[in-house]
Each structure stands twice: as structure tokens, then as C-alpha cells.
């Protein structure tokens, strides 16, 4: 694991956008062959109930664009003052160019601006914060971090083994250079050993599309799959110890953290991390996933917007953020958030 | 925690109405034994007995007895 302490970097605003269309696990008549008892058991154990999904013509970039525009307008930021844009997602608009360039145009940003895509999912928000903080210590002054995913596009992932638990969302976070900012502590790890635990085998260049890679309705088979038990074992083994290591590295006491905002993987995983860390569950937001689903990289900013909107808007908070998943990767950060702009949860409005 | 107590916790985590489950019961014969049950069982091993069990080992078990044997040596 790589630990770092980065100064001069401060979050000034977070905006999150979700699609309007809501689906419920209770409506999934095909799941477990319609066995209501089993479906209710999944809901009770996992915490999942509702999720939001985009229409076919809406992408992750669209959700992030609306979130970014909200942030720019509410914070009254000049677009020509943004000199960095990072788009973190596994659901880009195109293979080429990177979606960050498309968003650079749509958001009206200037040429003196570094843009990049970072393919990360559930650990993506912390990963993006780390990248943004490094850029702010390398000449940039104001970074727009856009994190989101639309896993509902991976329709073949939703079988009994995986269950339809992923929700779509986009987020925008503005991070500025501030020499008075409290340090941000990071702990980031990677393991390719089990890279196939959560994977789409189609869509890249290893497996070129064949005739039978399409459903009758023309949709592409990404051949997405998830080994839930393996992922769960990974979270039990790695997450709590990595958070403990970060607390030790930062000399921050466990009890002085106001909230532990963890990736909204599922309620069962969050409860088990709370047990392993011996922290009260009240300090871990867990309700966002039941309303909006597992939103991958956007789940941390969405949980902040959903549960902690008032806290981060009006108070000084020390948060511990932790994302984990695809890769496999896991990343934690201890960050001070002091009276920022927070949008709450906004619904996507399609541009006419 | 002894073997009987751990067995009770495993059954409890299944949220089953089936009261006839014994150690010799085949896992496949229990309606609630599914991918979610594998996950709750992994958690029980970790939280109650401090043992990490790979999913493949659980998938290789035929009966509840086989499951409980995975933790032999860890019981009080």
C-alpha cells in the first residue's frame, strides 16, 4: 500500500446527479424465478431496494456535465479559472478520445487546462482526489473532478448471482489550491491477482466483437460478471486493516473522525467493516444504497450529498473516505471538509 | 464459541423456517442455501471464529457437517 500526505488541497464543492427513472428490486419478477421470500431476504441482508438508471441515450458524461455546471454556477466560478479536469469512470462515451476531452468542450474550458480519464470504479473517488491533489501541487490551481458510472448499461451483469444492485450516478467535485488547507492523508492499494472477480470481458480489444455478441434487440453483450463471494472476502480481508493503517499513519484518532463515508457496496459489507473497525454504525452512512443502489465511484460523493449535506455545508468535518472494488483496488483518505457547497441529490434534466 | 453455538449462528443467518436442519443435512436441500448464504457464512467464520475461509472451500462442502469441519480447531 502507498501512503501519502498531501498539502495545499481543499474541496470547495460537491454536486451529484442521478437519473429520474427508478427501479425496485420488488419489481424484478425474473430474479430468483420470482421467489418473493428469496428476494425479501436479499433486500434485508444487502440493504438494496431501489436504484436509478439512465435512459439509453444518456451517458455517465451527461450526468457529470450537469453536476459540473451546477457546481460552477453555484460557486460562481469563472470557467477560464479551471486548469484541470479528471473524469473517473468505467463507462466512457467513446473508446477514443478520452471523455474528459468531450467534457472539456461541453463545459467550455480553456486550452490552459490538463484533462485526463482515469478508469476506476468503486475506489475511483478517492483515487481522483489523490490525482487532483498531486496536480494542485504541480502548478494547477483549480481542478474539476468528475466521477460517475452507468453500470445499468452492462445488462448481462444482472443475473441471480449478481442481482440488479447497481445504480447510475454522476458527480462533480471542485478542488482548489489553498496553502492553508489541512493535509489530506491517503492510503491506496492495488491487486491484480483477482482482476477477474469483477470484469467485462467484452468491449475492449482482447475479444473482438463476434456475430453472437449481440442480443436479439441489438444490445451488445459486454459479458459482465461478478464473483460476489470473492469480492466479499476481499473486503473482509483488506478494508478494515487498510483504514487502521491510514489512521496510524496520519496520527488521527479513530474517534475524532466525524464520519466514515465508505463506498456503498451493500449494507452487509458496511456492517462487517464497522464490526472489524469497532466503530459505531451511526458514523457510517448506509442508507444511500437502499435509495439509489451501488453507484460505483459516485457512491461516496452521493452518500455525502444524501446523508451529510447539512453537515458539510454548515460545519467543519473530518471525514474518512474509503472506496474498494474493481481491479481489485482499495483507497482511503482522511480529509477535512469545512462548510462547502453541497448540492444534495439532484435529478438529471435532459437538455432539449 | 463451541461447535453447536456456531452451527446455531449459521442456521440463524440463513433466515430459514426449516427446523429440521441437522449437521448431516445436505446444503443443496436447503432452499435458503445460495450465493448470499455463502457470503453470510464467510462473515460468520470471520466475525465469530476469526477465520478466513475462501469461497471455494465453502462451495466444496456437501453438508453442514463439512462446513463446521472447516473451523475444526477454532472452537472453544
Short mmCIF file of C-alpha atoms in Angstrom, two decimals:
data_model
loop_
_atom_site.label_atom_id
_atom_site.label_comp_id
_atom_site.label_asym_id
_atom_site.label_seq_id
_atom_site.Cartn_x
_atom_site.Cartn_y
_atom_site.Cartn_z
CA UNK A 1 0.00 0.00 0.00
CA UNK A 2 1.13 3.52 -0.79
CA UNK A 3 0.57 6.14 1.88
CA UNK A 4 0.90 9.84 1.30
CA UNK A 5 0.22 13.15 2.98
CA UNK A 6 -0.64 15.94 0.55
CA UNK A 7 -0.93 19.61 1.48
CA UNK A 8 -2.47 22.68 -0.20
CA UNK A 9 -5.55 20.88 -1.50
CA UNK A 10 -9.09 21.70 -0.46
CA UNK A 11 -12.57 20.59 -1.55
CA UNK A 12 -14.85 23.61 -2.04
CA UNK A 13 -17.95 21.97 -3.53
CA UNK A 14 -19.67 18.69 -4.35
CA UNK A 15 -22.61 18.19 -6.70
CA UNK A 16 -24.30 14.90 -7.54
CA UNK A 17 -26.81 13.98 -10.23
CA UNK A 18 -28.90 10.82 -10.57
CA UNK A 19 -31.33 9.72 -13.31
CA UNK A 20 -35.07 10.15 -12.75
CA UNK A 21 -36.00 6.59 -13.68
CA UNK A 22 -36.36 4.44 -10.57
CA UNK A 23 -36.42 0.65 -10.48
CA UNK A 24 -37.16 -1.52 -7.45
CA UNK A 25 -35.91 -4.99 -6.60
CA UNK A 26 -39.53 -5.77 -5.70
CA UNK A 27 -40.40 -5.35 -9.37
CA UNK A 28 -37.74 -7.82 -10.55
CA UNK A 29 -40.06 -10.72 -11.28
CA UNK A 30 -37.29 -12.70 -13.01
CA UNK A 31 -34.95 -12.58 -10.03
CA UNK A 32 -34.77 -15.95 -8.23
CA UNK A 33 -37.60 -17.08 -10.53
CA UNK A 34 -39.93 -14.65 -8.77
CA UNK A 35 -39.39 -16.26 -5.34
CA UNK A 36 -40.60 -13.40 -3.12
CA UNK A 37 -39.13 -14.90 0.02
CA UNK A 38 -35.67 -15.00 -1.51
CA UNK A 39 -35.99 -11.52 -2.92
CA UNK A 40 -37.01 -10.19 0.50
CA UNK A 41 -34.05 -11.97 2.06
CA UNK A 42 -31.71 -10.28 -0.43
CA UNK A 43 -33.28 -6.92 0.36
CA UNK A 44 -32.99 -7.47 4.11
CA UNK A 45 -29.37 -8.63 4.02
CA UNK A 46 -27.96 -6.40 1.32
CA UNK A 47 -29.96 -3.27 2.04
CA UNK A 48 -30.71 -2.79 -1.65
CA UNK A 49 -34.22 -1.80 -2.66
CA UNK A 50 -34.37 0.98 -5.26
CA UNK A 51 -31.92 2.15 -7.86
CA UNK A 52 -31.82 4.82 -10.54
CA UNK A 53 -30.99 4.01 -14.15
CA UNK A 54 -30.36 6.18 -17.20
CA UNK A 55 -32.29 6.08 -20.46
CA UNK A 56 -30.42 4.54 -23.40
CA UNK A 57 -29.38 7.91 -24.82
CA UNK A 58 -27.88 9.23 -21.57
CA UNK A 59 -24.28 8.55 -20.55
CA UNK A 60 -22.15 9.00 -17.46
CA UNK A 61 -20.66 12.11 -19.05
CA UNK A 62 -24.14 13.67 -19.33
CA UNK A 63 -24.76 13.19 -15.59
CA UNK A 64 -21.32 14.56 -14.73
CA UNK A 65 -21.76 17.53 -17.08
CA UNK A 66 -24.94 18.60 -15.28
CA UNK A 67 -23.23 18.17 -11.90
CA UNK A 68 -20.25 20.24 -13.10
CA UNK A 69 -22.44 23.05 -14.42
CA UNK A 70 -24.34 23.15 -11.13
CA UNK A 71 -21.08 23.43 -9.24
CA UNK A 72 -19.65 26.15 -11.49
CA UNK A 73 -22.84 28.22 -11.26
CA UNK A 74 -23.47 27.84 -7.53
CA UNK A 75 -19.86 28.59 -6.62
CA UNK A 76 -19.76 31.42 -9.18
CA UNK A 77 -16.54 30.11 -10.69
CA UNK A 78 -15.09 31.51 -13.92
CA UNK A 79 -14.71 28.64 -16.38
CA UNK A 80 -11.37 30.02 -17.51
CA UNK A 81 -10.04 29.53 -13.97
CA UNK A 82 -10.35 25.72 -14.16
CA UNK A 83 -6.97 24.32 -15.17
CA UNK A 84 -7.56 20.61 -14.58
CA UNK A 85 -10.33 18.11 -15.32
CA UNK A 86 -10.31 14.45 -14.32
CA UNK A 87 -13.05 12.07 -15.46
CA UNK A 88 -13.12 8.86 -13.43
CA UNK A 89 -15.32 6.12 -14.86
CA UNK A 90 -15.53 2.71 -16.50
CA UNK A 91 -18.37 3.86 -18.75
CA UNK A 92 -16.84 6.45 -21.10
CA UNK A 93 -18.62 7.94 -24.11
CA UNK A 94 -16.13 6.55 -26.62
CA UNK A 95 -13.09 4.34 -26.93
CA UNK A 96 -11.36 7.40 -28.39
CA UNK A 97 -10.96 10.23 -27.49
CA UNK A 98 -10.99 10.22 -23.71
CA UNK A 99 -14.33 11.50 -22.39
CA UNK A 100 -12.52 14.26 -20.47
CA UNK A 101 -11.86 15.96 -23.85
CA UNK A 102 -15.54 15.79 -24.76
CA UNK A 103 -16.43 17.30 -21.39
CA UNK A 104 -13.70 19.92 -21.81
CA UNK A 105 -15.55 21.18 -24.89
CA UNK A 106 -19.07 20.85 -23.43
CA UNK A 107 -18.10 22.70 -20.25
CA UNK A 108 -16.39 25.49 -22.19
CA UNK A 109 -12.99 25.13 -20.54
CA UNK A 110 -9.83 26.84 -21.78
CA UNK A 111 -6.77 25.36 -23.51
CA UNK A 112 -4.56 26.00 -20.48
CA UNK A 113 -6.13 23.02 -18.77
CA UNK A 114 -4.89 19.45 -18.21
CA UNK A 115 -7.57 16.83 -18.80
CA UNK A 116 -7.45 13.09 -18.30
CA UNK A 117 -9.59 9.99 -17.91
CA UNK A 118 -8.94 7.52 -15.10
CA UNK A 119 -10.64 4.13 -15.50
CA UNK A 120 -11.55 3.32 -11.90
CA UNK A 121 -14.86 2.28 -10.38
CA UNK A 122 -15.64 1.89 -6.69
CA UNK A 123 -12.33 3.28 -5.44
CA UNK A 124 -12.42 6.00 -8.09
CA UNK A 125 -13.47 8.95 -5.95
CA UNK A 126 -10.52 8.65 -3.57
CA UNK A 127 -8.23 7.85 -6.48
CA UNK A 128 -9.44 11.02 -8.23
CA UNK A 129 -8.92 13.14 -5.12
CA UNK A 130 -5.36 11.85 -4.89
CA UNK A 131 -4.73 12.65 -8.57
CA UNK A 132 -6.26 16.11 -8.20
CA UNK A 133 -4.21 16.86 -5.08
CA UNK A 134 -1.00 15.94 -6.88
CA UNK A 135 -1.92 18.19 -9.80
CA UNK A 136 -2.60 21.06 -7.39
CA UNK A 137 0.91 20.63 -6.07
CA UNK A 138 2.28 20.64 -9.61
CA UNK A 139 1.07 24.00 -10.86
CA UNK A 140 -2.70 23.66 -11.19
CA UNK A 141 -4.97 25.93 -9.13
CA UNK A 142 -8.48 24.59 -9.61
CA UNK A 143 -9.44 21.02 -10.55
CA UNK A 144 -12.80 19.67 -11.58
CA UNK A 145 -13.08 16.03 -10.54
CA UNK A 146 -15.93 14.20 -12.30
CA UNK A 147 -16.71 10.72 -11.02
CA UNK A 148 -19.56 8.54 -12.16
CA UNK A 149 -20.73 5.36 -13.80
CA UNK A 150 -23.76 3.90 -15.57
CA UNK A 151 -23.39 0.17 -14.87
CA UNK A 152 -27.04 -0.35 -15.86
CA UNK A 153 -25.65 -0.46 -19.41
CA UNK A 154 -24.00 -3.78 -18.54
CA UNK A 155 -27.37 -5.51 -18.74
CA UNK A 156 -25.92 -9.02 -18.76
CA UNK A 157 -24.49 -8.47 -15.28
CA UNK A 158 -27.92 -8.63 -13.74
CA UNK A 159 -28.42 -12.33 -13.19
CA UNK A 160 -29.35 -14.09 -9.96
CA UNK A 161 -25.75 -14.25 -8.87
CA UNK A 162 -25.19 -10.52 -9.08
CA UNK A 163 -28.73 -9.22 -8.73
CA UNK A 164 -29.62 -5.81 -10.12
CA UNK A 165 -27.93 -3.70 -7.49
CA UNK A 166 -26.00 -1.12 -9.47
CA UNK A 167 -27.40 2.40 -9.72
CA UNK A 168 -26.28 5.11 -12.14
CA UNK A 169 -24.93 8.46 -10.98
CA UNK A 170 -22.55 11.28 -11.82
CA UNK A 171 -20.74 13.69 -9.53
CA UNK A 172 -18.59 16.79 -9.70
CA UNK A 173 -16.17 17.95 -7.03
CA UNK A 174 -14.19 21.19 -7.17
CA UNK A 175 -10.79 21.07 -5.51
CA UNK A 176 -8.63 24.17 -5.16
CA UNK A 177 -5.07 25.06 -4.24
CA UNK A 178 -5.10 26.53 -0.73
CA UNK A 179 -1.90 26.87 1.24
CA UNK A 180 -3.91 26.91 4.48
CA UNK A 181 -5.69 23.63 3.73
CA UNK A 182 -5.32 20.82 6.24
CA UNK A 183 -3.28 17.91 4.88
CA UNK A 184 -5.11 15.06 3.17
CA UNK A 185 -3.86 11.59 4.06
CA UNK A 186 -4.16 8.80 1.50
CA UNK A 187 -3.66 5.06 1.54
CA UNK A 188 -4.02 3.39 -1.87
CA UNK A 189 -3.52 -0.27 -2.81
CA UNK A 190 -3.95 -2.48 -5.87
CA UNK A 191 -4.06 -6.22 -6.52
CA UNK A 192 -4.36 -7.68 -9.99
CA UNK A 193 -4.37 -11.20 -8.56
CA UNK A 194 -8.16 -11.39 -8.69
CA UNK A 195 -8.74 -8.97 -11.56
CA UNK A 196 -11.40 -11.29 -12.96
CA UNK A 197 -13.60 -11.04 -9.84
CA UNK A 198 -15.48 -8.11 -11.35
CA UNK A 199 -14.99 -7.88 -15.07
CA UNK A 200 -16.42 -7.16 -18.51
CA UNK A 201 -14.63 -9.48 -20.92
CA UNK A 202 -16.07 -7.78 -24.00
CA UNK A 203 -15.79 -4.18 -25.15
CA UNK A 204 -12.01 -3.92 -25.42
CA UNK A 205 -9.56 -5.26 -27.96
CA UNK A 206 -8.76 -8.62 -26.34
CA UNK A 207 -12.06 -10.05 -27.57
CA UNK A 208 -13.09 -8.57 -30.90
CA UNK A 209 -16.91 -8.42 -31.34
CA UNK A 210 -18.38 -11.53 -32.99
CA UNK A 211 -21.83 -12.07 -34.52
CA UNK A 212 -23.14 -13.80 -31.39
CA UNK A 213 -22.04 -10.94 -29.13
CA UNK A 214 -25.36 -9.18 -29.63
CA UNK A 215 -28.79 -9.76 -28.12
CA UNK A 216 -31.82 -10.02 -30.38
CA UNK A 217 -32.68 -6.39 -29.61
CA UNK A 218 -29.26 -5.35 -30.89
CA UNK A 219 -27.71 -4.59 -27.50
CA UNK A 220 -24.08 -5.56 -27.11
CA UNK A 221 -23.08 -8.33 -24.70
CA UNK A 222 -20.35 -6.87 -22.51
CA UNK A 223 -20.23 -10.20 -20.70
CA UNK A 224 -20.03 -8.51 -17.32
CA UNK A 225 -19.68 -10.78 -14.31
CA UNK A 226 -19.05 -10.50 -10.61
CA UNK A 227 -17.87 -13.10 -8.13
CA UNK A 228 -19.75 -11.79 -5.09
CA UNK A 229 -18.21 -14.16 -2.56
CA UNK A 230 -14.68 -13.40 -3.69
CA UNK A 231 -15.32 -9.66 -3.57
CA UNK A 232 -16.85 -10.01 -0.10
CA UNK A 233 -13.84 -11.96 1.17
CA UNK A 234 -11.59 -9.25 -0.25
CA UNK A 235 -13.47 -6.54 1.65
CA UNK A 236 -13.27 -8.53 4.89
CA UNK A 237 -9.54 -9.06 4.50
CA UNK A 238 -8.32 -5.73 3.20
CA UNK A 239 -10.55 -2.78 4.04
CA UNK A 240 -10.51 -2.52 7.83
CA UNK A 241 -6.74 -3.12 8.11
CA UNK A 242 -6.03 -0.51 5.42
CA UNK A 243 -8.19 2.03 7.27
CA UNK A 244 -6.41 1.19 10.52
CA UNK A 245 -3.06 1.71 8.76
CA UNK A 246 -4.17 5.10 7.45
CA UNK A 247 -5.29 6.22 10.92
CA UNK A 248 -1.93 5.17 12.33
CA UNK A 249 -0.02 6.89 9.51
CA UNK A 250 -1.95 10.14 9.98
CA UNK A 251 -1.90 10.09 13.79
CA UNK A 252 -5.62 10.73 13.68
CA UNK A 253 -7.65 9.02 16.38
CA UNK A 254 -10.49 6.77 15.29
CA UNK A 255 -12.98 8.59 17.49
CA UNK A 256 -12.05 12.02 16.12
CA UNK A 257 -13.31 11.09 12.65
CA UNK A 258 -16.80 12.59 12.34
CA UNK A 259 -18.00 10.21 9.61
CA UNK A 260 -16.63 7.20 7.79
CA UNK A 261 -18.02 7.57 4.28
CA UNK A 262 -17.48 4.19 2.68
CA UNK A 263 -18.32 3.01 -0.80
CA UNK A 264 -21.97 1.93 -0.71
CA UNK A 265 -21.18 -1.65 -1.75
CA UNK A 266 -24.01 -3.17 0.30
CA UNK A 267 -25.26 -2.96 3.86
CA UNK A 268 -23.84 -6.32 4.87
CA UNK A 269 -20.32 -5.35 3.80
CA UNK A 270 -20.56 -1.97 5.56
CA UNK A 271 -21.80 -3.57 8.77
CA UNK A 272 -18.94 -6.06 8.70
CA UNK A 273 -16.38 -3.30 8.18
CA UNK A 274 -17.91 -1.45 11.14
CA UNK A 275 -17.53 -4.59 13.27
CA UNK A 276 -13.92 -5.07 12.20
CA UNK A 277 -13.08 -1.42 12.92
CA UNK A 278 -15.09 -1.41 16.15
CA UNK A 279 -16.84 1.84 15.27
CA UNK A 280 -20.48 2.72 15.80
CA UNK A 281 -22.60 2.22 12.70
CA UNK A 282 -24.09 5.72 13.20
CA UNK A 283 -20.80 7.08 11.90
CA UNK A 284 -21.13 5.17 8.62
CA UNK A 285 -23.81 6.36 6.16
CA UNK A 286 -25.61 3.21 4.96
CA UNK A 287 -28.96 4.37 3.67
CA UNK A 288 -27.92 5.81 0.31
CA UNK A 289 -27.53 2.37 -1.26
CA UNK A 290 -31.10 1.37 -0.50
CA UNK A 291 -32.44 4.50 -2.20
CA UNK A 292 -30.13 4.70 -5.20
CA UNK A 293 -28.22 1.41 -5.48
CA UNK A 294 -24.49 0.77 -5.59
CA UNK A 295 -23.33 3.81 -7.55
CA UNK A 296 -19.74 2.65 -8.03
CA UNK A 297 -17.28 5.56 -7.89
CA UNK A 298 -20.04 8.11 -7.38
CA UNK A 299 -21.32 6.42 -4.23
CA UNK A 300 -19.03 8.37 -1.88
CA UNK A 301 -19.98 11.88 -3.13
CA UNK A 302 -23.61 10.70 -3.36
CA UNK A 303 -23.56 9.48 0.25
CA UNK A 304 -22.10 12.82 1.33
CA UNK A 305 -24.76 14.71 -0.65
CA UNK A 306 -27.55 12.43 0.53
CA UNK A 307 -26.78 11.99 4.21
CA UNK A 308 -24.30 14.71 5.15
CA UNK A 309 -25.46 17.67 3.05
CA UNK A 310 -26.25 19.84 6.08
CA UNK A 311 -23.15 18.74 7.98
CA UNK A 312 -20.65 19.57 5.26
CA UNK A 313 -22.48 22.78 4.31
CA UNK A 314 -22.57 24.26 7.80
CA UNK A 315 -19.84 22.60 9.85
CA UNK A 316 -16.21 21.59 9.89
CA UNK A 317 -15.93 17.80 9.45
CA UNK A 318 -13.08 15.32 9.44
CA UNK A 319 -14.15 12.54 7.09
CA UNK A 320 -12.58 9.21 6.34
CA UNK A 321 -13.45 8.15 2.81
CA UNK A 322 -12.88 4.62 1.54
CA UNK A 323 -13.61 3.06 -1.85
CA UNK A 324 -12.97 -0.52 -2.90
CA UNK A 325 -13.77 -2.81 -5.79
CA UNK A 326 -12.88 -3.34 -9.45
CA UNK A 327 -9.18 -4.01 -10.02
CA UNK A 328 -9.09 -5.09 -7.31
CA UNK A 329 -8.30 -1.74 -5.76
CA UNK A 330 -8.89 -0.07 -2.44
CA UNK A 331 -8.22 3.54 -1.47
CA UNK A 332 -8.82 5.57 1.68
CA UNK A 333 -8.40 9.22 2.56
CA UNK A 334 -8.73 11.35 5.67
CA UNK A 335 -9.89 14.79 4.60
CA UNK A 336 -11.19 17.92 6.27
CA UNK A 337 -14.31 19.38 4.71
CA UNK A 338 -15.27 22.80 6.01
CA UNK A 339 -18.53 24.49 5.03
CA UNK A 340 -18.51 23.64 1.34
CA UNK A 341 -21.25 23.95 -1.26
CA UNK A 342 -23.14 20.66 -1.41
CA UNK A 343 -25.93 20.18 -3.92
CA UNK A 344 -27.81 17.41 -2.21
CA UNK A 345 -29.14 14.82 -4.66
CA UNK A 346 -30.27 16.36 -7.95
CA UNK A 347 -32.15 14.62 -10.74
CA UNK A 348 -30.93 14.68 -14.31
CA UNK A 349 -32.71 17.09 -16.62
CA UNK A 350 -32.34 16.17 -20.26
CA UNK A 351 -31.35 19.15 -22.39
CA UNK A 352 -33.87 19.92 -25.11
CA UNK B 1 -17.81 -20.26 20.79
CA UNK B 2 -18.30 -24.01 20.56
CA UNK B 3 -19.31 -26.02 17.51
CA UNK B 4 -23.02 -26.23 18.45
CA UNK B 5 -23.25 -22.49 19.07
CA UNK B 6 -21.56 -21.75 15.74
CA UNK B 7 -23.91 -24.13 13.96
CA UNK B 8 -26.82 -22.23 15.52
CA UNK B 9 -25.44 -18.93 14.22
CA UNK B 10 -25.07 -20.34 10.70
CA UNK B 11 -28.70 -21.50 10.72
CA UNK B 12 -29.82 -18.13 12.12
CA UNK B 13 -28.03 -16.29 9.31
CA UNK B 14 -29.97 -18.32 6.73
CA UNK B 15 -33.25 -16.80 7.96
CA UNK B 16 -34.92 -20.15 7.34
CA UNK B 17 -38.15 -21.58 8.71
CA UNK B 18 -36.79 -25.11 8.26
CA UNK B 19 -36.45 -26.56 11.78
CA UNK B 20 -35.24 -29.99 10.73
CA UNK B 21 -31.73 -28.97 9.67
CA UNK B 22 -29.00 -31.02 11.30
CA UNK B 23 -25.27 -31.35 10.71
CA UNK B 24 -25.92 -34.16 8.25
CA UNK B 25 -28.35 -32.12 6.15
CA UNK B 26 -27.17 -31.59 2.60
CA UNK B 27 -26.67 -27.89 1.83
CA UNK B 28 -28.30 -28.35 -1.54
CA UNK B 29 -31.51 -29.50 0.20
CA UNK B 30 -31.95 -26.18 2.00
CA UNK B 31 -33.87 -23.59 -0.05
CA UNK B 32 -32.01 -20.69 1.52
CA UNK B 33 -28.56 -22.07 0.70
CA UNK B 34 -27.48 -19.80 -2.17
CA UNK B 35 -24.78 -17.28 -3.09
CA UNK B 36 -25.99 -14.94 -0.35
CA UNK B 37 -25.72 -17.76 2.19
CA UNK B 38 -22.10 -18.33 1.15
CA UNK B 39 -21.38 -14.68 1.93
CA UNK B 40 -23.13 -14.68 5.32
CA UNK B 41 -21.28 -17.89 6.20
CA UNK B 42 -17.92 -16.34 5.29
CA UNK B 43 -18.81 -13.43 7.58
CA UNK B 44 -19.75 -15.78 10.41
CA UNK B 45 -16.39 -17.56 10.18
CA UNK B 46 -14.56 -14.23 10.22
CA UNK B 47 -16.55 -12.43 12.92
CA UNK B 48 -17.26 -15.30 15.29
CA UNK B 49 -14.20 -17.52 14.90
CA UNK B 50 -11.64 -15.11 13.39
CA UNK B 51 -11.09 -17.47 10.49
CA UNK B 52 -10.78 -16.52 6.83
CA UNK B 53 -12.41 -19.11 4.59
CA UNK B 54 -12.08 -19.00 0.82
CA UNK B 55 -15.42 -19.23 -1.04
CA UNK B 56 -14.14 -22.23 -2.99
CA UNK B 57 -13.77 -24.23 0.25
CA UNK B 58 -17.38 -23.48 1.17
CA UNK B 59 -18.54 -24.40 -2.31
CA UNK B 60 -16.79 -27.76 -1.93
CA UNK B 61 -18.86 -28.62 1.15
CA UNK B 62 -21.79 -31.03 0.77
CA UNK B 63 -23.27 -30.94 4.28
CA UNK B 64 -23.41 -28.59 7.25
CA UNK B 65 -21.03 -31.01 8.94
CA UNK B 66 -18.46 -30.35 6.20
CA UNK B 67 -18.91 -26.62 6.79
CA UNK B 68 -18.39 -26.92 10.52
CA UNK B 69 -15.30 -29.07 9.97
CA UNK B 70 -13.67 -26.16 8.17
CA UNK B 71 -13.28 -24.48 11.55
CA UNK B 72 -12.03 -27.55 13.43
CA UNK B 73 -9.51 -26.36 15.99
CA UNK B 74 -11.06 -22.91 16.34
CA UNK B 75 -13.92 -23.92 18.61
CA UNK B 76 -13.83 -23.30 22.36
#
